[in-house]
C-alpha positions as semicolon CSV with decimal commas, in nm:
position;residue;x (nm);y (nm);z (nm)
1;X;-0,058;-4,451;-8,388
2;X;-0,010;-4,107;-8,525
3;X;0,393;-4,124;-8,619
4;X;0,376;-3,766;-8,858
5;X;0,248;-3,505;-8,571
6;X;-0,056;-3,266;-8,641
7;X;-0,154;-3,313;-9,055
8;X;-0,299;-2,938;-9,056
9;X;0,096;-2,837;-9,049
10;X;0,133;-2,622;-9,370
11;X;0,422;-2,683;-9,559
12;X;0,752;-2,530;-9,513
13;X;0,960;-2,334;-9,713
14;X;1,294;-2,553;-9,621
15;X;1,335;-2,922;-9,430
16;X;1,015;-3,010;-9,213
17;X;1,118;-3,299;-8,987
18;X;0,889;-3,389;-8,767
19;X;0,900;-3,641;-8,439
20;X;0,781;-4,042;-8,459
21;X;0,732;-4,310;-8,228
22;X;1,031;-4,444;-8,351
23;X;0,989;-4,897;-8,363
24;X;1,242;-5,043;-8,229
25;X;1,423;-5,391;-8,116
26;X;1,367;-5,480;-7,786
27;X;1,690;-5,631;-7,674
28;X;1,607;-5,874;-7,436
29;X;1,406;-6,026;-7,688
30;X;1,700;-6,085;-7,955
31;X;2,037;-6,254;-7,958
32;X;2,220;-5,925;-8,047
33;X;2,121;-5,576;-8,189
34;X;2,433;-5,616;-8,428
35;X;2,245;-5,948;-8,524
36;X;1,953;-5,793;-8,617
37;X;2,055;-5,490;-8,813
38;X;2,145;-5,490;-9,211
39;X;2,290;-5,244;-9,474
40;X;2,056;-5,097;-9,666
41;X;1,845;-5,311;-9,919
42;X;2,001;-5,229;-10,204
43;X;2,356;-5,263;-10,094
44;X;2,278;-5,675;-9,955
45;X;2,475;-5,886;-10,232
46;X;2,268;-6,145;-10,315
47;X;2,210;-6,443;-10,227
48;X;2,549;-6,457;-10,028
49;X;2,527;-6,178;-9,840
50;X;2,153;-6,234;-9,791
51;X;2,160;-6,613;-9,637
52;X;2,440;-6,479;-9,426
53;X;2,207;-6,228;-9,286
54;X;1,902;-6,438;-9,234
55;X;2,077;-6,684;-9,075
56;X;2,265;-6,448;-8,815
57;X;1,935;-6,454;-8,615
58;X;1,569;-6,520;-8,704
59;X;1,468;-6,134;-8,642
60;X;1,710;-6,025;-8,862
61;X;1,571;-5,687;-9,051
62;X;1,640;-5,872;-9,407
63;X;1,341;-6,073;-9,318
64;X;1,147;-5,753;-9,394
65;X;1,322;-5,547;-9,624
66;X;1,398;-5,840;-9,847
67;X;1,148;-6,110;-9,773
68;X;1,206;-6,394;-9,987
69;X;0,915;-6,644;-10,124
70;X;0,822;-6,760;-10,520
71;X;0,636;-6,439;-10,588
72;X;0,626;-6,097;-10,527
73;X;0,289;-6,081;-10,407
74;X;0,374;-6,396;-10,134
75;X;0,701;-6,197;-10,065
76;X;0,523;-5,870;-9,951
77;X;0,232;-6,037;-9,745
78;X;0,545;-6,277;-9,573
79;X;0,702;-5,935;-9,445
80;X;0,366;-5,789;-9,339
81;X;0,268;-6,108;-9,177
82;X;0,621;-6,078;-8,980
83;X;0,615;-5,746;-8,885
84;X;0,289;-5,781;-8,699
85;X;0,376;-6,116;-8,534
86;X;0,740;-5,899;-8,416
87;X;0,505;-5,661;-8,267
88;X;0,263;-5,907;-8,127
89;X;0,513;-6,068;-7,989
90;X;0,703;-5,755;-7,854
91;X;1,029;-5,810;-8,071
92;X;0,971;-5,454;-8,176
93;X;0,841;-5,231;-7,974
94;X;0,732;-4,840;-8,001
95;X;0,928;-4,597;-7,763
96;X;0,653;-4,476;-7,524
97;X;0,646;-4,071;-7,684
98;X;0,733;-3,915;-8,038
99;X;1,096;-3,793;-8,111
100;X;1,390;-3,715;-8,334
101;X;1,712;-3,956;-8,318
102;X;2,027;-3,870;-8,291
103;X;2,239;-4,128;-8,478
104;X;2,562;-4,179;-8,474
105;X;2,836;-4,415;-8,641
106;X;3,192;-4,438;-8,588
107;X;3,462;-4,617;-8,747
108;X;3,784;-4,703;-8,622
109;X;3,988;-4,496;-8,871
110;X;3,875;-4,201;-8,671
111;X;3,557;-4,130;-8,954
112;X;3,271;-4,001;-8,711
113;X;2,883;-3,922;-8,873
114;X;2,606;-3,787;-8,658
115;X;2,297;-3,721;-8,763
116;X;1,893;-3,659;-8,707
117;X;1,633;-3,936;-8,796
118;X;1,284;-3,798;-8,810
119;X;0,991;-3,814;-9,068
120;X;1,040;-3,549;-9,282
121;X;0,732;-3,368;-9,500
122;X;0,775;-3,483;-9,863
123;X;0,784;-3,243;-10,125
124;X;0,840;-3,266;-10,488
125;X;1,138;-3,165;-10,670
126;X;1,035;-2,848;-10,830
127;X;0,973;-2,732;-10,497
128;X;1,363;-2,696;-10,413
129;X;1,345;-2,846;-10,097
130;X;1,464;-3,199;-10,122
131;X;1,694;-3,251;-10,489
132;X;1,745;-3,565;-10,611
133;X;2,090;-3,626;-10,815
134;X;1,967;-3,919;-11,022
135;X;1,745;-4,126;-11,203
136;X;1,551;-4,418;-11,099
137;X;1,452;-4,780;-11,246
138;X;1,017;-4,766;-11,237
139;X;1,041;-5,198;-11,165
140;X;1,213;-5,095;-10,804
141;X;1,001;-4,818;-10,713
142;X;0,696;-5,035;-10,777
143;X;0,866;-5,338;-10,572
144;X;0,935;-5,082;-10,285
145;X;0,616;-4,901;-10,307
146;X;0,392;-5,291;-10,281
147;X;0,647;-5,365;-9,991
148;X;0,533;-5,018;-9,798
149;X;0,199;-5,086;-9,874
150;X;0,181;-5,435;-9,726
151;X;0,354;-5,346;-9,436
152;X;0,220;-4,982;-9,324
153;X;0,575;-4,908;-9,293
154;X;0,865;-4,710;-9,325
155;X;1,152;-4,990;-9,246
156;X;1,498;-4,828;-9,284
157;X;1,579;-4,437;-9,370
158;X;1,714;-4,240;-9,642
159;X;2,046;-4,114;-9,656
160;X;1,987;-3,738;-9,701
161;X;2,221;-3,460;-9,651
162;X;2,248;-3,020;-9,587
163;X;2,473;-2,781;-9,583
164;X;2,524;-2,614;-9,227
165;X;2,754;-2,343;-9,159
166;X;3,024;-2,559;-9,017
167;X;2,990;-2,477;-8,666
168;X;2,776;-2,638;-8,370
169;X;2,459;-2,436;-8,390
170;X;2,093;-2,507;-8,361
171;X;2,038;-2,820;-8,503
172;X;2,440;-2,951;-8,440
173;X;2,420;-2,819;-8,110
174;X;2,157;-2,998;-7,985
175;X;2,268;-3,321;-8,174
176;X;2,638;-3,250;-8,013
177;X;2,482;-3,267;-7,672
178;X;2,273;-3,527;-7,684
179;X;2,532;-3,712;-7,799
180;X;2,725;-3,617;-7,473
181;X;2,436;-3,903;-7,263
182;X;2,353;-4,246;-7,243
183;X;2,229;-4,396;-7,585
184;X;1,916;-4,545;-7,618
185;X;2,118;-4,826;-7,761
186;X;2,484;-4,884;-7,865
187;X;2,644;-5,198;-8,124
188;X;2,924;-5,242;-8,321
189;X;2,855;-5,445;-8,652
190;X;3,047;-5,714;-8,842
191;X;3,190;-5,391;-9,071
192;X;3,363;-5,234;-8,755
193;X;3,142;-4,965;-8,746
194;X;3,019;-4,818;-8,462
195;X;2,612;-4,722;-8,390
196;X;2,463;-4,569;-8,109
197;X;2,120;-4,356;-8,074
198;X;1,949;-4,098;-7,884
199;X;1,590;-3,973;-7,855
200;X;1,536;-3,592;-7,875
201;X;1,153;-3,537;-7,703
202;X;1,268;-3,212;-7,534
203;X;1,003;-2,952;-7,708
204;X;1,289;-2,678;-7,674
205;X;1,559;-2,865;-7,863
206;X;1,281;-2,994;-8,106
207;X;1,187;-2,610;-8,171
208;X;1,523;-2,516;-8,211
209;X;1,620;-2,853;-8,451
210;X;1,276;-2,757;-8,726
211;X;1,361;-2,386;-8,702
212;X;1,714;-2,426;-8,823
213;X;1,630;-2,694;-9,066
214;X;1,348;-2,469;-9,228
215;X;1,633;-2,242;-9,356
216;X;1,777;-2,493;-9,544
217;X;1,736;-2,743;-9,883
218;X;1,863;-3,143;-9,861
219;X;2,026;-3,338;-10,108
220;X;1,927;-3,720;-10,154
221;X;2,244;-3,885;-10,096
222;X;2,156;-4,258;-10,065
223;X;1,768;-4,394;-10,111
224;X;1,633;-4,219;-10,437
225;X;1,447;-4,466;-10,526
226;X;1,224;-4,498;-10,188
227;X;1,212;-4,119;-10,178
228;X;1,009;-4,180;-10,545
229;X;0,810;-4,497;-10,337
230;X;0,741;-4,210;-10,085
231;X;0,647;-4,002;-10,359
232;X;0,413;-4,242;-10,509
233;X;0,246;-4,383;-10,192
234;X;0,170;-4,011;-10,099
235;X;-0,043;-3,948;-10,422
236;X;-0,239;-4,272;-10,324
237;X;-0,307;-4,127;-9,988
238;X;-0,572;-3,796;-10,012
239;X;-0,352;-3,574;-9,766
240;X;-0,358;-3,490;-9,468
241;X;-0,211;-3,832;-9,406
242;X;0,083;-3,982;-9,220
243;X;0,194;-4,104;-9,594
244;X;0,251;-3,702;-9,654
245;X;0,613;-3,799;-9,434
246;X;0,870;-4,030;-9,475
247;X;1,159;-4,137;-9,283
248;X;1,503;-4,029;-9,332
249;X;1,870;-3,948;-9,169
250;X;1,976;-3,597;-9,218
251;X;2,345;-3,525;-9,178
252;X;2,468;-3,166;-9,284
253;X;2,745;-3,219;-9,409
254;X;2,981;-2,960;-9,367
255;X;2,995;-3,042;-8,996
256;X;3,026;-3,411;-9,085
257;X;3,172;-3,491;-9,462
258;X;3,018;-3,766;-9,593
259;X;3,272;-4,035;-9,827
260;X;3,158;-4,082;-10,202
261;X;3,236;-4,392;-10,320
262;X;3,134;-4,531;-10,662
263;X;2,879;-4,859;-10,762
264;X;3,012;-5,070;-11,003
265;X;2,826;-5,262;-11,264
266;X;2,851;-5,624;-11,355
267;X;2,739;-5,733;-11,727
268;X;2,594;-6,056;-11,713
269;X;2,573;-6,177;-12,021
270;X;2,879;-5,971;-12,177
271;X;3,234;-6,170;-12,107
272;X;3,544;-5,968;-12,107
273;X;3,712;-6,063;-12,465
274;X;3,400;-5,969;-12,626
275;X;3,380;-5,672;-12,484
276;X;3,717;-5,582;-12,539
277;X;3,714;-5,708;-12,893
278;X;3,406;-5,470;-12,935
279;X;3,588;-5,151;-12,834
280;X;3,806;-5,064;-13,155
281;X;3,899;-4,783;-13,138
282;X;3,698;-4,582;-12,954
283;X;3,906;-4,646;-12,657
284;X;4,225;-4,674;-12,565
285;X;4,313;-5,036;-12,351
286;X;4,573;-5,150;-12,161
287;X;4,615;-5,429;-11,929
288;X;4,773;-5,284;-11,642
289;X;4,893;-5,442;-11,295
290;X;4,670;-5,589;-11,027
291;X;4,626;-5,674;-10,748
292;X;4,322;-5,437;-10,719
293;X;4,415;-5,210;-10,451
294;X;4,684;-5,137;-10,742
295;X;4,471;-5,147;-11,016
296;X;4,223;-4,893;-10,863
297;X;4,497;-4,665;-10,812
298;X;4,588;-4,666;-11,163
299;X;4,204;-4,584;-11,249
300;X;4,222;-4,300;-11,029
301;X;4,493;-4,160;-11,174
302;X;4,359;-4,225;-11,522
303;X;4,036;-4,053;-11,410
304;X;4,198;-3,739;-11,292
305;X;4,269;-3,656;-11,652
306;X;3,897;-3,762;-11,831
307;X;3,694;-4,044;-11,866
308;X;3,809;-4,410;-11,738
309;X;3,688;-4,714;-11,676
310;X;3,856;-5,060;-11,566
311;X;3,696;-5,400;-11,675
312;X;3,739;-5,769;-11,510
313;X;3,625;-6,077;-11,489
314;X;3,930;-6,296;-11,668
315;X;4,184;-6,239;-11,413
316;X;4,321;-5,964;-11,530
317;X;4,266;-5,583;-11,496
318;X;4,238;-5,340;-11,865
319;X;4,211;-5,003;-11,828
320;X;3,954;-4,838;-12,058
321;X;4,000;-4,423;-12,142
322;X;4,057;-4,184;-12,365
323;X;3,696;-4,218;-12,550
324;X;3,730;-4,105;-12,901
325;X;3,573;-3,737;-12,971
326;X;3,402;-3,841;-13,197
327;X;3,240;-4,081;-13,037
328;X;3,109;-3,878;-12,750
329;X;3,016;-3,621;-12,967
330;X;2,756;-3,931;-13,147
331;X;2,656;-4,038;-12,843
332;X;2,593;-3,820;-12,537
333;X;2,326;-3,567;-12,539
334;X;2,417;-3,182;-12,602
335;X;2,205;-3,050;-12,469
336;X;2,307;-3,096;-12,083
337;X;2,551;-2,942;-11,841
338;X;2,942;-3,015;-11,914
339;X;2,920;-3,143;-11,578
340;X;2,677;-3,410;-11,644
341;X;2,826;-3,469;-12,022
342;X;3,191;-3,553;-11,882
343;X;3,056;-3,770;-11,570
344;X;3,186;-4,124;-11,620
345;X;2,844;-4,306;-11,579
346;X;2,727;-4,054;-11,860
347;X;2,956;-4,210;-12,137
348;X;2,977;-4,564;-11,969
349;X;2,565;-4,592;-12,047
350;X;2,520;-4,364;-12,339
351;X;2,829;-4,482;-12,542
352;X;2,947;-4,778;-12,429
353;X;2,608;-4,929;-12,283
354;X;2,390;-4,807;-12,534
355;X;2,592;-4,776;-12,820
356;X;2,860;-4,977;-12,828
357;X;2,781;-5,318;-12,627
358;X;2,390;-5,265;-12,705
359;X;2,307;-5,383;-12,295
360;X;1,966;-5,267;-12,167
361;X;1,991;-5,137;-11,861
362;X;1,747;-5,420;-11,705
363;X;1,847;-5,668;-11,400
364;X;1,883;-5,921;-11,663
365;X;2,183;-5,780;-11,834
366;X;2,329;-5,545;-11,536
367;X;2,376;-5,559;-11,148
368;X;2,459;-5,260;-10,954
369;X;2,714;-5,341;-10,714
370;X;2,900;-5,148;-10,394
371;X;3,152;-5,366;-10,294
372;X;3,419;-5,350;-10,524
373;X;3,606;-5,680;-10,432
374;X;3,280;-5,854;-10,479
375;X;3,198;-5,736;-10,848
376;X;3,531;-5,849;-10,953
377;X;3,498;-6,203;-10,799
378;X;3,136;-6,238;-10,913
379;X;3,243;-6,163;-11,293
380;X;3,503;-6,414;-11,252
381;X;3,265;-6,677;-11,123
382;X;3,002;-6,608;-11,389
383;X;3,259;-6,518;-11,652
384;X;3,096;-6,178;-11,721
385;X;3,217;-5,811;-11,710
386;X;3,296;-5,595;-11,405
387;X;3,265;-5,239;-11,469
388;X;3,509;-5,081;-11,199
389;X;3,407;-4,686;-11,167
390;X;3,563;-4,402;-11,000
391;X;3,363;-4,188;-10,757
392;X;3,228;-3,833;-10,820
393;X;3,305;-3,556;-10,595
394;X;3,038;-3,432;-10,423
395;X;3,075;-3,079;-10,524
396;X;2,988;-3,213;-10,883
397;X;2,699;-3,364;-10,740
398;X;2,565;-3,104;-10,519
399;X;2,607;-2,845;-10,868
400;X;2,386;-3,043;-11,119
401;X;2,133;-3,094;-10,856
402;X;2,108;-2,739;-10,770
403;X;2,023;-2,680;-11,161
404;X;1,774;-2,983;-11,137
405;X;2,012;-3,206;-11,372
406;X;1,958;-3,577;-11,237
407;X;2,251;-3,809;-11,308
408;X;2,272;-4,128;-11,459
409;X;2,090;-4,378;-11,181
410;X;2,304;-4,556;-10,920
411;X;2,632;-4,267;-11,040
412;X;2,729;-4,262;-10,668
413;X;2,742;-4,430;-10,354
414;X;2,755;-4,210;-10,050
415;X;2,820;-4,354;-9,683
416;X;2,862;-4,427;-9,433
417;X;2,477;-4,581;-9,472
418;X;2,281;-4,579;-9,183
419;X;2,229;-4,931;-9,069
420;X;1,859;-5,086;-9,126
421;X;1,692;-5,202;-8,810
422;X;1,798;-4,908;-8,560
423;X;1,473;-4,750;-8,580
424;X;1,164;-4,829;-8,822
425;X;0,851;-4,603;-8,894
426;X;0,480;-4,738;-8,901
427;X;0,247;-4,540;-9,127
428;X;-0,103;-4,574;-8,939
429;X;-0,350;-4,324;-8,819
């Protein structure tokens, strides 16, 4: 199945998204699609939030993009084995002729995302075209790049976003009235979002879709670390090959804002008196006021006027700011953008990680962690730290990726995410 179009394309200047035969559930043959779909990989709390998902239905997308067995190698060949018995058995299926999806999520506080889902031409970041805004951890490219390999596959999309005029040409217009017909399919998942999606195969809309994306550069907002497993995989593959594409969600948003939301850490092995005690003074603490709604809006204040942080895991909530001058000036790097010396995960791993607390950043000692609610309880179970962070404004983001300044990994959390198990991608010839 060729799922990249014709390889003798040459590279763009700007976005090249090209049409797949997009995989998808077959609805008869499942309980529900909300049953089968998943957040992203990396956003599944484990093991909670992973049993609850495997045991919502057997063909739950969790079974491949987090296959579980003793080792890595039997965990890879268990979602390969599984993704061809779902296609032997026609649980997925491949829509009959290549396309671009319109997807679109709604919540009910009136937030509305559309987007286009296509395989788009990869390109390395001195090339401009697609920036990424921060680092990555080499262990999780590697476990994403032997779970692509095993499976030929391209099993949920990045989170990428451009910057559009504002108003409903080219591209938007042609998502806008699509949008206006009968979805392909339509569910509402357990979050209360909304998903439905379209198939663009008209070769005029198509046209006009690649010629206004060719003007313009993407930012990574969710998935760095399989855009670097797409990155990788390429090099294996001697190109022209379908691995020169990978799959994505573009949204541009400045028709449709995307929320920034921050990922928290939890310290495993660090429990909150000792790493309060720790601090001295090269912080100011204070206990302040929960419950946590009330405590995170005493963080955002505190962040509004420099650096803060909020620790728990003891039942109680301490604000940590005000970082000593001197301390920063020990610690974090000179030689970078005030933007990225100022950003909060910049002094939370250079002065307090590094420095201070002495944590490698290494699954052992840290988890990265969306929900906020859930890092709190889980410190308090394990009686380790939380690491509460406030989000970064996008402009900040967009700015130090423009000047190819990469942020500390896992500094932001953009969303809505699209929903694995909408629409997957096989890699074959």
């Amino acid at each position: 199945m060729n799922t990249a179009g014709p390889a003798d394309v040459p590279a763009r200047m700007g976005l090249d998204l090209t049409p797949f035969r997009g995989l998808r559930y077959d609805p008869d043959r499942v309980g529900s699609l909300s049953a089968v779909t998943s957040p992203p990989y990396d956003v599944v709390v484990r093991p909670d939030g992973l049993h609850h998902l495997e045991s919502s239905d057997p063909h739950n997308i969790v079974r491949l993009i987090l296959p579980q067995a003793t080792t890595p190698a039997a965990r890879n060949k268990k979602a390969a084995n599984t993704l061809q018995r779902w296609l032997a058995e026609g649980v997925l299926t491949a829509d009959s002729e290549p396309g671009l999806y319109v997807y679109e999520q709604r919540a009910g506080d009136g937030m509305l995302q559309r987007g286009l889902i296509g395989a788009l031409r990869l390109s390395e970041p001195s090339q401009g075209v697609v920036l990424p805004h921060e680092d990555v951890m080499p262990h999780i490219v590697a476990d994403r790049a032997d779970l692509m390999r095993a499976t030929s596959a391209n099993l949920e999309p990045l989170l990428l976003t451009y910057r559009g005029n504002g108003s409903a040409a080219d591209a938007t217009a042609v998502i806008e009235r699509t949008a206006q017909h009968p979805p392909l399919l339509a569910t509402t998942t357990e979050d209360g979002f909304n998903h439905r999606l379209w198939s663009v195969t008209d070769p005029e809309d198509l046209t006009a879709i690649q010629k206004d994306l060719a003007r313009h550069q993407a930012l990574i907002a969710d998935g760095h670390h399989r855009w670097a497993t797409y990155l990788r995989l390429r090099a294996e593959h001697p190109s022209p090959s379908p691995w020169d594409f990978g799959l994505v969600l573009l949204v541009d948003t400045a028709r449709y804002p995307l929320r920034v939301r921050a990922i928290h850490r939890l310290l495993h092995h660090l429990p909150v008196t000792e790493a309060l005690a720790t601090l001295g003074d090269s912080f100011r603490v204070r206990t302040v006021q929960g419950p946590l709604s009330e405590a995170l809006e005493t963080l955002s204040a505190a962040a509004a006027e420099g650096n803060a942080f909020l620790l728990a895991g003891d039942g109680a909530f301490h604000l940590v700011d005000r970082p000593s001058p001197d301390l920063l000036a020990r610690t974090i790097p000179a030689d970078r953008p005030e933007a990225w010396r100022t950003l909060d995960a910049t002094v939370l791993h250079a002065a307090l990680l590094d420095h201070i607390w002495r944590i490698p950043d290494v699954p052992e000692h840290i988890a990265y962690i969306h929900d906020t609610a859930a890092t709190v309880a889980k410190a308090e179970r394990d009686g380790a730290t939380a690491v509460l962070m406030h989000p970064v404004r996008e402009e900040v983001v967009r700015e130090l990726a423009s000047r190819g300044v990469t942020m500390p990994r896992k500094s932001t959390s953009f969303g809505p995410k699209p929903a694995s198990g909408l629409v997957l991608r096989t890699v074959e010839r």
